[in-house]
Amino acid sequence: MIDENKQTHNAIIHMTSDEQACYATLCETNTQWAKAFEQYLMQGRDLVTARLIASIYRENLVEGYTHSHFIDHIQVPTSPIQHVDVLTIHFKQTSQVLCAPVKGHHAFNRIDVAGPFYWQQADHYERVMHPNDVLDVIIAEDNNYQGSAAEQFRDDLNNSACYMALAVSYQQMTYHNSTDTLLTTIEHQNDSYLASEQAVVEGHPLHPGAKLRKGMSPTETIAYSSEYGHAIPLRFVLIRRDHVRTQQLDKSFDTILFETFEGLQDACQTVLNTYQLAPADYHLMVVHPWQYTHILTTDYEAELAQQIMIPVDYTYDYYAGLSFRTLMPSFPDVSPHIKLSTNVHITGEIRTLSEQTTHNGPLITQILQDITAKDTWFAHVPTHAVAELAGVHFFSPTDTADVQERRSEQLGTLLRHNIYHNLDETDLPLIPSSLIVRMPQQGTSLIVELVNRYAQQQPEIEQHTAIQQWFSRYAGALIDYVMPLLIKYGIALEAHLQNTIAVFDKQDGLLKRMYIRDFEGLRIDTAQLNQMGYDTVHFHEKSRVLTNSQKSVFNKAFYATVQNHLGELVVALSDHYKIDGLEADLWYIVREQIQALFNTFRNSDMDPQRLQDIETIFFNPVIDYKCVTTMRLLDEAHAYTYIKVDNPLATNK
């Protein structure tokens, strides 16, 4: 191991155990990549540290916002940071001062920072070597964070920084000689949508656990993560029908699989004949190969021994999306996308698949399809929900309650419609997470490339206007679908960057259509949906999606759609174009589009008090913002923590 002699600003880099394991694996398999991993190790760490520092400021974690200042470090003779705008956070209990160069200030108290970062003591500056150096100070500042959740978060940051470096080094190594832009690279692929998912190598733009892969070895991370582009062999098992629960939209789960995967039905018949068992007594399930290897033979050993569960000698290659546990074929294969369970800790939680997800998906699909078919408002909205076709999860009738839930969530499968069925050769489908991504040697993100393509097609209008027109089309498609579902029906879709598919016109770069997917994290105001004529009695008895809290429903829609989705695009556009007032102009477009909805619904037969309540929240001077880092430190995966921040949609702006 040669980690002892690598230095940065006179500071020695000591590899963590995760980094050592990763480096050792690369040395055995790809020495070029091993060198790149060393080279970009600090960049990977800094990217995670940046997310953590931004969270301290935005969430006012340990009063980091309250005790912060912005200083022109060019005017500080001893500073190694030659930067005009530097955030300094003063930690009162430990007397530490953290210095972070600022890339931009944005709505919702959003601040973007970029490494290297430094600790300052008088005229002395010491490089921040790892995100856990910052976490140590957070914990020392407030003893409320001195617990098991914080220690787990420490492990998470170790793991996340390691795999961020792995992803960044792979991208740099792969594309360092490429002169193609990201848009050109994606358009040259047979499957532009899959390519766009694989392009998001840095993961969640705000979460410190963006590249977390706890539970997997470096070899498995490379094999199964989307950015490395490897084919993943789906595994299949037969489970006795008294040990599964299923749900479907139209066709049954097994029918869809047998129609999709050639030879699968014959493979099932062969294994059943071996044991002299009847096909009618068994049900199929798809299993992620990681889950198949690590979980099936340990947690379901008894079921395997008794032929309650029978592996099928059949595999089929799919590819991981950004969501990791959602896998898809490569076009021109238009088979369903498949969401699977994996006992791997990713971002903020272990990504198993809840019973409610496989059960409720087809039911929610049916409701959304009925609403958009009958409600004339949606007739001209170019946005649709991606149908969840069928789901299944393991269910042992003899398990105790706590064991039953764990084992059910470890084995589940959800089939989702493939939107390539709805596209033609003029369409360019992209995951919006990729819009804020660029190639390593390029300074232009994908969203800017699309806007510039549109501007080139409209030479008679100025750039500022072209940006606004492009953004207005995009924002309108999202708002006109998500907000009426919230306002009229009490359905808050989780329409963030990762849960959306944006389809652009290849020629002019403008949005044509939008698809919103994944109903696991949405929220439904049960009383409002029931009042609109939709029954929820058939939803899963453990459904977290159903709630009587209007606030949680409003927060879900606003955070995912406005703060996360549109907010990230506003940041990317305003950061690049540097046009005075551009960010305010883009938020004005969002405000006007949402306000227009309220004006329309005010003239309908909707409850005026409900309209007033929602409008007051949406346009209030301050708004709730989800505290992703505070939630991790307090171990609140589902009980969300919020802080009040300035609202760019406020009507007094």
XYZ file of C-alpha atoms in Angstrom:
653
model
C 0.000 0.000 0.000
C 1.438 3.392 -0.970
C -0.992 5.648 0.864
C 1.639 7.059 3.272
C 3.593 9.104 0.768
C 0.775 10.899 -1.024
C 0.470 14.506 0.092
C -1.825 17.476 -0.513
C -0.803 20.933 0.701
C 1.833 19.258 2.898
C -0.778 16.982 4.489
C -0.337 13.219 4.234
C -3.325 11.234 2.987
C -4.008 8.192 5.121
C -6.439 5.869 3.404
C -9.422 4.683 5.408
C -10.169 0.963 5.590
C -12.826 1.362 2.863
C -10.350 3.189 0.624
C -7.630 0.611 1.268
C -9.985 -2.224 0.298
C -11.024 -0.363 -2.830
C -7.452 0.468 -3.792
C -6.310 -3.124 -3.235
C -9.112 -4.409 -5.474
C -8.149 -1.982 -8.245
C -4.468 -2.892 -7.955
C -5.400 -6.518 -8.634
C -7.823 -5.799 -11.493
C -6.954 -2.483 -13.159
C -3.696 -0.716 -12.296
C -4.577 2.320 -14.426
C -7.755 2.772 -12.415
C -5.826 2.257 -9.175
C -3.574 5.195 -10.080
C -6.591 7.316 -10.990
C -8.234 6.393 -7.677
C -5.188 7.684 -5.806
C -5.136 10.822 -7.919
C -8.802 11.667 -7.331
C -9.099 10.443 -3.755
C -9.161 13.943 -2.271
C -11.616 15.146 -4.898
C -13.985 12.341 -3.898
C -13.621 13.235 -0.239
C -14.112 16.938 -0.969
C -17.326 16.290 -2.892
C -18.806 14.578 0.164
C -17.386 17.223 2.511
C -18.998 19.903 0.352
C -22.423 18.320 0.821
C -21.862 18.144 4.571
C -20.733 21.774 4.866
C -23.651 22.987 2.742
C -25.983 21.057 5.058
C -24.482 22.702 8.145
C -25.225 26.100 6.653
C -28.635 25.366 5.140
C -29.970 23.363 8.107
C -28.349 25.640 10.717
C -26.859 22.464 12.141
C -25.061 23.262 15.435
C -25.904 26.908 14.585
C -23.616 26.813 11.581
C -25.812 29.284 9.685
C -26.167 31.626 12.649
C -22.420 31.766 13.212
C -21.305 32.084 9.602
C -19.769 34.941 7.624
C -18.584 35.524 4.071
C -15.082 36.875 3.561
C -13.024 37.913 0.532
C -9.994 35.697 1.040
C -7.994 37.435 -1.664
C -7.667 40.204 0.908
C -6.275 37.741 3.524
C -2.491 37.571 2.949
C -1.954 34.272 4.755
C -4.915 32.419 3.235
C -4.231 29.558 0.793
C -7.741 30.156 -0.646
C -7.413 32.677 -3.440
C -11.146 33.199 -3.697
C -13.332 36.287 -3.445
C -16.254 34.630 -1.661
C -15.434 32.253 1.206
C -17.862 30.921 3.800
C -16.470 30.864 7.314
C -18.352 28.884 9.946
C -17.409 29.605 13.571
C -18.003 26.654 15.891
C -18.476 28.168 19.343
C -17.872 25.176 21.627
C -14.694 23.953 19.945
C -13.450 27.400 18.769
C -12.899 25.960 15.296
C -13.289 28.031 12.116
C -14.105 26.243 8.867
C -13.375 27.962 5.542
C -15.155 26.921 2.341
C -14.881 28.584 -1.095
C -18.348 29.494 -2.383
C -19.507 28.742 -5.933
C -22.943 30.307 -5.567
C -25.749 31.561 -3.329
C -29.256 30.421 -4.197
C -32.846 30.251 -3.038
C -33.892 28.312 0.086
C -30.627 29.358 1.814
C -28.824 27.096 -0.640
C -25.093 27.596 -0.823
C -22.735 25.692 -3.107
C -19.175 25.217 -1.897
C -16.164 23.502 -3.445
C -12.957 22.129 -1.968
C -10.282 22.238 -0.856
C -11.565 23.271 2.579
C -9.527 24.548 5.510
C -9.526 24.919 9.279
C -8.320 28.360 10.261
C -6.531 29.233 13.505
C -5.333 32.841 13.459
C -2.946 32.991 10.471
C -2.561 29.222 10.199
C -4.613 27.099 7.754
C -4.902 23.335 7.864
C -6.425 21.316 5.033
C -9.654 19.444 5.811
C -8.656 15.925 4.859
C -11.929 14.044 5.223
C -15.647 14.766 5.807
C -15.389 12.995 9.145
C -13.057 15.769 10.338
C -16.067 18.060 10.019
C -18.399 15.505 11.580
C -16.107 15.271 14.623
C -16.591 18.982 15.221
C -20.386 18.723 14.790
C -20.537 15.980 17.417
C -18.267 17.929 19.768
C -20.492 21.002 19.390
C -23.727 19.311 20.491
C -23.959 16.227 22.701
C -27.390 15.427 21.202
C -25.434 13.961 18.306
C -23.208 11.754 20.445
C -24.914 8.447 19.833
C -25.170 5.380 17.659
C -26.798 7.292 14.793
C -23.846 9.673 14.596
C -21.370 6.784 14.691
C -23.257 5.087 11.892
C -23.161 8.356 9.975
C -19.383 8.407 10.474
C -19.158 4.991 8.816
C -21.488 6.238 6.092
C -19.254 9.206 5.311
C -16.205 6.933 5.154
C -17.986 4.666 2.705
C -19.522 7.488 0.685
C -16.224 9.348 0.267
C -14.515 6.142 -0.854
C -17.076 5.306 -3.509
C -17.333 8.916 -4.639
C -13.601 8.755 -5.364
C -14.087 5.431 -7.148
C -16.841 6.870 -9.361
C -15.036 10.129 -10.123
C -11.762 8.361 -10.918
C -13.567 5.961 -13.254
C -15.218 8.821 -15.105
C -11.953 10.749 -15.393
C -10.065 7.672 -16.561
C -12.740 6.772 -19.122
C -13.314 10.198 -20.645
C -10.097 12.160 -20.039
C -9.250 12.154 -23.766
C -12.809 12.738 -24.974
C -13.765 16.052 -26.557
C -17.438 15.114 -26.817
C -19.981 16.905 -24.672
C -22.349 14.912 -22.482
C -25.245 15.563 -24.863
C -23.238 14.257 -27.813
C -22.059 11.251 -25.811
C -25.613 10.334 -24.762
C -27.055 10.833 -28.255
C -24.461 8.445 -29.664
C -25.675 5.620 -27.417
C -28.301 3.103 -28.513
C -30.185 3.781 -25.292
C -30.003 7.483 -24.457
C -32.156 7.107 -21.378
C -29.996 4.386 -19.819
C -26.894 6.380 -20.766
C -28.274 9.427 -18.960
C -28.845 7.390 -15.784
C -25.311 6.005 -15.967
C -23.888 9.515 -16.420
C -24.884 10.670 -12.913
C -21.682 9.477 -11.290
C -21.836 11.815 -8.246
C -25.313 10.717 -7.147
C -27.605 12.908 -5.032
C -26.529 16.571 -5.396
C -27.194 17.466 -1.729
C -27.011 14.309 0.403
C -23.686 13.578 2.194
C -24.372 9.861 1.675
C -24.592 10.293 -2.080
C -22.399 7.323 -3.033
C -23.003 5.125 -0.001
C -22.740 1.409 -0.742
C -22.525 -0.195 2.709
C -22.859 -3.951 2.562
C -21.110 -4.405 -0.768
C -17.482 -5.093 -1.531
C -15.626 -2.899 -4.056
C -15.962 -5.670 -6.631
C -19.724 -5.822 -6.096
C -20.024 -2.033 -6.192
C -18.337 -1.971 -9.581
C -20.474 -4.874 -10.812
C -23.827 -3.461 -9.709
C -23.657 0.366 -9.680
C -25.049 2.204 -12.678
C -22.023 4.387 -13.481
C -19.879 1.376 -14.421
C -22.349 0.118 -17.012
C -22.060 -3.621 -16.418
C -24.785 -6.086 -17.359
C -26.476 -7.514 -14.270
C -27.894 -11.054 -14.521
C -31.381 -11.067 -13.016
C -32.137 -14.188 -10.994
C -35.526 -15.875 -10.716
C -37.082 -18.013 -7.990
C -40.333 -19.899 -7.665
C -42.151 -19.496 -4.357
C -45.102 -21.512 -3.181
C -48.279 -19.488 -3.546
C -49.146 -19.667 0.140
C -45.904 -17.749 0.799
C -46.446 -14.739 -1.479
C -48.794 -11.791 -1.820
C -49.381 -10.239 -5.233
C -51.007 -7.223 -6.797
C -51.607 -6.343 -10.441
C -52.931 -3.620 -12.718
C -54.132 -5.705 -15.656
C -52.067 -8.794 -16.436
C -50.807 -11.039 -13.664
C -47.186 -10.852 -12.535
C -46.324 -14.294 -13.910
C -48.014 -13.624 -17.238
C -45.950 -10.472 -17.749
C -42.714 -12.299 -16.943
C -43.478 -15.260 -19.170
C -44.382 -12.939 -22.060
C -41.259 -10.840 -21.466
C -38.476 -13.366 -20.926
C -38.166 -15.996 -23.634
C -37.481 -19.460 -22.257
C -38.359 -18.558 -18.668
C -41.565 -20.564 -18.572
C -39.763 -23.641 -19.902
C -37.015 -23.214 -17.297
C -39.665 -23.050 -14.561
C -41.387 -26.159 -15.856
C -38.089 -28.047 -15.957
C -37.252 -27.359 -12.301
C -40.811 -28.128 -11.168
C -40.726 -31.422 -13.055
C -37.528 -32.291 -11.186
C -39.385 -32.120 -7.881
C -42.674 -33.377 -9.359
C -44.469 -30.182 -8.385
C -47.402 -28.431 -10.053
C -46.916 -24.996 -11.734
C -50.263 -23.845 -10.331
C -48.833 -24.072 -6.818
C -45.977 -21.644 -7.433
C -45.427 -17.998 -8.168
C -42.425 -16.316 -9.780
C -40.237 -13.620 -8.270
C -37.255 -11.725 -9.673
C -34.255 -11.366 -7.348
C -31.259 -9.048 -7.575
C -28.089 -11.178 -7.913
C -26.562 -9.508 -4.824
C -29.646 -10.425 -2.811
C -29.649 -13.899 -4.318
C -26.031 -14.498 -3.256
C -26.046 -12.908 0.191
C -29.589 -13.184 1.544
C -31.425 -16.072 -0.090
C -29.261 -18.898 1.233
C -29.084 -17.486 4.780
C -32.485 -16.002 5.636
C -34.536 -18.459 3.579
C -32.600 -21.659 4.169
C -35.636 -23.518 5.536
C -37.821 -22.523 2.601
C -35.174 -23.689 0.147
C -34.814 -27.019 1.936
C -38.589 -27.629 1.876
C -39.083 -26.553 -1.757
C -41.219 -23.628 -0.610
C -38.675 -21.609 -2.569
C -36.965 -23.033 -5.659
C -34.246 -21.255 -7.675
C -34.774 -21.301 -11.446
C -31.832 -22.036 -13.742
C -32.339 -18.897 -15.812
C -30.769 -15.418 -15.942
C -31.442 -12.334 -18.040
C -29.174 -9.304 -18.378
C -30.476 -5.943 -17.206
C -28.676 -2.724 -16.258
C -28.762 -0.666 -13.087
C -30.295 2.771 -13.116
C -29.260 5.609 -10.858
C -31.686 4.204 -8.290
C -29.428 1.100 -8.022
C -32.227 -1.343 -7.163
C -34.260 -0.306 -10.230
C -32.988 -2.246 -13.226
C -33.847 -1.927 -16.887
C -33.086 -3.511 -20.252
C -31.056 -1.740 -22.893
C -33.011 -0.401 -25.883
C -34.212 -1.744 -28.314
C -35.346 -4.203 -25.638
C -38.488 -2.574 -24.205
C -39.175 -5.068 -21.408
C -40.495 -3.645 -18.122
C -38.243 -1.871 -15.661
C -37.928 -3.887 -12.452
C -37.585 -2.551 -8.919
C -35.989 -5.043 -6.551
C -35.024 -5.405 -2.925
C -31.386 -5.156 -1.805
C -30.104 -5.210 1.772
C -27.590 -2.533 0.878
C -27.345 0.785 2.719
C -27.625 3.501 0.067
C -27.965 7.281 0.683
C -29.946 7.252 3.924
C -31.364 3.770 4.409
C -31.198 0.081 3.530
C -32.891 -0.343 0.165
C -35.219 -3.232 0.734
C -38.671 -3.102 -0.840
C -41.606 -2.568 1.488
C -44.771 -4.627 1.290
C -46.794 -1.470 0.742
C -44.704 -0.588 -2.334
C -45.351 -3.819 -4.232
C -48.982 -3.871 -3.113
C -49.950 -0.231 -3.614
C -48.102 0.501 -6.856
C -50.720 -0.959 -9.216
C -53.545 0.512 -7.086
C -52.072 4.019 -7.240
C -51.485 3.578 -10.975
C -55.152 2.744 -11.450
C -56.249 5.838 -9.520
C -53.900 8.154 -11.424
C -54.976 6.730 -14.767
C -58.626 7.177 -13.866
C -58.106 10.757 -12.690
C -56.223 11.829 -15.807
C -58.753 10.101 -18.084
C -61.806 11.738 -16.482
C -60.526 15.131 -15.334
C -60.432 17.415 -18.397
C -57.662 19.505 -16.814
C -55.117 16.817 -17.724
C -56.190 16.473 -21.366
C -53.520 18.910 -22.568
C -50.874 18.355 -19.913
C -47.852 16.605 -21.513
C -47.065 14.630 -18.365
C -48.054 11.131 -17.295
C -47.411 8.675 -14.489
C -45.361 5.593 -15.344
C -47.603 2.604 -14.692
C -46.593 0.082 -12.038
C -47.859 -3.103 -13.618
C -47.640 -5.777 -10.934
C -45.921 -6.495 -7.649
C -45.144 -9.441 -5.414
C -43.510 -9.925 -2.030
C -42.615 -12.906 0.108
C -44.995 -13.552 3.008
C -44.638 -16.446 5.431
C -47.846 -17.106 7.386
C -45.837 -18.680 10.240
C -43.403 -15.795 10.848
C -43.787 -13.602 13.910
C -44.716 -9.997 13.141
C -41.223 -8.476 13.269
C -39.619 -11.371 11.388
C -42.420 -11.348 8.851
C -41.906 -7.695 7.953
C -38.143 -8.065 7.602
C -38.329 -11.183 5.452
C -41.153 -9.784 3.342
C -39.220 -6.612 2.570
C -36.083 -8.575 1.668
C -37.829 -10.355 -1.199
C -40.055 -8.220 -3.366
C -40.425 -7.341 -7.041
C -42.247 -4.483 -8.763
C -42.710 -4.333 -12.543
C -42.871 -0.897 -14.181
C -43.894 0.146 -17.692
C -41.028 0.900 -20.090
C -41.639 4.367 -21.561
C -39.805 3.479 -24.791
C -43.178 2.042 -25.841
C -44.367 5.677 -26.049
C -41.401 7.239 -27.872
C -40.324 7.745 -31.466
C -37.043 8.519 -33.233
C -37.345 12.280 -32.626
C -37.474 11.808 -28.846
C -34.541 12.118 -26.465
C -35.485 10.669 -23.053
C -33.277 11.687 -20.120
C -33.374 11.384 -16.365
C -33.420 14.986 -15.047
C -30.644 14.119 -12.580
C -28.357 14.087 -15.617
C -29.293 17.652 -16.587
C -26.923 19.078 -13.969
C -24.051 16.774 -15.021
C -21.184 17.527 -17.403
C -18.284 15.582 -18.860
C -14.980 15.809 -16.924
C -13.224 17.999 -19.496
C -16.247 20.156 -20.328
C -17.532 23.228 -18.511
C -21.083 22.920 -19.772
C -23.773 20.828 -18.102
C -26.387 18.902 -20.047
C -29.189 21.391 -19.299
C -27.091 24.219 -20.731
C -26.441 22.193 -23.886
C -30.179 21.707 -24.367
C -30.929 25.394 -23.741
C -28.183 26.423 -26.163
C -29.576 24.067 -28.791
C -32.964 25.741 -28.381
C -31.396 29.220 -28.556
C -29.590 28.294 -31.782
C -32.959 27.367 -33.292
C -34.336 30.777 -32.242
C -31.691 33.283 -33.437
C -34.186 36.147 -33.385
C -34.510 36.138 -29.576
C -31.894 37.090 -27.014
C -30.253 34.519 -24.776
C -32.032 35.607 -21.585
C -35.415 35.154 -23.248
C -34.446 31.779 -24.732
C -33.468 30.490 -21.275
C -36.784 31.637 -19.824
C -38.801 30.079 -22.642
C -36.995 26.763 -22.335
C -37.425 26.706 -18.562
C -41.073 27.798 -18.730
C -41.957 24.849 -20.968
C -40.174 22.440 -18.627
C -41.552 23.872 -15.380
C -45.067 24.048 -16.776
C -45.136 20.362 -17.674
C -44.098 19.444 -14.122
C -46.281 21.956 -12.276
C -49.436 21.391 -14.330
C -49.398 17.704 -13.454
C -48.086 17.590 -9.904
C -49.899 20.579 -8.417
C -53.475 19.774 -9.554
C -53.067 16.253 -8.168
C -52.055 17.818 -4.869
C -54.621 20.616 -4.782
C -57.649 18.710 -6.039
C -56.975 15.111 -5.020
C -54.540 15.297 -2.124
C -51.885 13.240 -3.963
C -48.316 14.482 -3.478
C -46.071 12.779 -6.011
C -42.386 12.545 -5.157
C -41.428 14.132 -8.466
C -37.779 14.900 -7.768
C -34.975 14.650 -10.311
C -34.517 10.906 -9.932
C -38.209 10.022 -10.141
C -38.875 11.780 -13.430
C -38.183 11.101 -17.089
C -37.959 14.170 -19.318
C -38.374 13.652 -23.063
C -36.838 16.329 -25.264
C -37.013 17.078 -28.969
C -33.679 16.073 -30.468
C -33.765 18.946 -32.947
C -34.563 21.975 -30.799
C -33.828 20.748 -27.251
C -37.279 21.682 -25.921
C -39.236 19.451 -23.580
C -41.907 17.399 -25.344
C -43.261 15.146 -22.595
C -42.590 14.178 -19.021
C -43.127 10.962 -17.066
C -43.197 10.627 -13.290
C -42.362 7.270 -11.764
C -42.072 5.504 -8.414
C -44.921 5.805 -5.923
C -43.090 4.416 -2.894
C -42.386 7.806 -1.321
C -45.503 9.770 -2.283
C -48.049 10.973 0.277
C -51.828 10.932 0.036
C -54.251 13.062 2.038
C -56.626 10.171 2.651
C -59.676 12.281 3.475
C -59.265 14.483 0.391
C -58.784 11.566 -2.005
C -61.761 9.745 -0.496
C -63.855 12.887 -0.816
C -62.986 13.020 -4.524
C -64.462 9.551 -4.922
C -61.434 7.274 -4.657
C -61.442 4.503 -2.069
C -58.264 3.566 -0.245
C -59.559 0.584 1.747
C -57.654 -1.811 -0.518
C -54.298 -0.161 0.191
C -51.812 -2.119 2.277
C -52.565 -2.099 5.978
C -49.076 -0.715 6.738
C -49.273 2.061 4.160
C -47.071 5.017 5.010
C -48.295 6.778 1.878
C -51.707 7.377 3.481
C -51.834 10.190 6.018
C -54.176 12.599 7.744
C -51.452 15.238 7.937
C -52.031 17.851 5.268
C -48.705 19.443 6.188
C -46.729 16.285 5.364
C -48.533 16.048 2.020
C -47.811 19.682 1.137
C -44.177 19.363 2.209
C -43.690 16.240 0.124
C -44.955 17.887 -3.057
C -43.175 21.186 -2.498
C -39.827 19.674 -1.523
C -39.674 17.131 -4.344
C -41.070 19.307 -7.134
C -40.058 22.869 -6.318
C -37.064 22.737 -3.974
C -35.349 19.622 -5.285
C -36.340 19.302 -8.933
C -36.863 22.831 -10.225
C -34.458 24.224 -7.643
C -31.530 22.211 -8.982
C -32.248 23.327 -12.535
C -32.496 26.981 -11.489
C -29.110 26.655 -9.770
C -27.504 25.073 -12.839
C -28.844 27.733 -15.210
C -28.107 30.759 -13.046
C -24.616 29.486 -12.152
C -23.672 29.022 -15.799
C -25.135 32.048 -17.547
C -24.243 34.678 -14.901
C -27.076 36.929 -16.115
C -28.163 39.533 -13.578
C -31.578 38.645 -12.178
C -31.821 35.320 -14.004
C -32.467 33.213 -10.897
C -35.191 35.611 -9.722
C -36.726 35.537 -13.213
C -36.851 31.745 -13.227
C -38.490 31.624 -9.789
C -40.968 34.252 -11.001
C -41.952 31.845 -13.792
C -42.554 29.078 -11.252
C -44.578 31.382 -9.004
C -46.726 32.641 -11.879
C -47.422 29.135 -13.166
C -48.507 27.872 -9.739
C -50.525 31.043 -9.081
C -52.351 30.519 -12.376
C -53.469 27.091 -11.136
C -54.938 28.561 -7.972
C -56.772 31.215 -9.998
C -58.231 28.530 -12.246
C -59.331 26.318 -9.364
C -60.737 29.283 -7.459
C -63.337 29.604 -10.204
C -64.295 25.934 -9.906
C -66.316 24.069 -7.326
C -63.292 23.337 -5.115
C -63.378 23.974 -1.381
C -62.221 27.624 -1.085
C -60.772 27.062 2.376
C -58.570 24.210 1.130
C -57.348 26.380 -1.726
C -56.575 29.192 0.668
C -54.699 26.904 3.064
C -52.468 25.471 0.329
C -51.906 28.862 -1.293
C -50.851 30.362 2.043
C -48.232 27.643 2.514
C -46.881 27.789 -1.038
C -46.448 31.565 -1.132
C -45.508 32.201 2.482
C -42.313 34.252 3.032
C -40.739 31.186 4.691
C -41.165 27.524 3.833
C -40.134 24.175 5.338
C -36.900 22.645 4.031
C -36.004 19.016 4.698
C -32.831 18.583 6.778
C -31.198 15.515 5.240
C -28.075 15.596 7.424
C -29.847 16.356 10.702
C -32.184 13.432 9.978
C -29.207 11.102 9.605
C -27.614 12.289 12.842
C -30.899 11.774 14.674
C -31.681 8.472 12.871
C -34.946 9.776 11.410
C -35.338 7.971 8.103
C -39.100 8.426 7.965
C -39.871 11.112 10.594
C -38.755 14.119 8.575
C -37.022 17.109 10.166
C -37.539 20.560 8.629
C -36.188 24.069 9.040
C -37.770 27.318 7.887
C -35.985 29.026 4.979
C -36.767 32.014 2.767
C -39.234 31.139 0.021
C -38.483 32.444 -3.514
C -42.174 31.986 -4.388
C -43.287 34.453 -1.708
C -45.824 36.854 -3.206
C -44.056 39.844 -1.678
C -40.940 39.263 -3.757
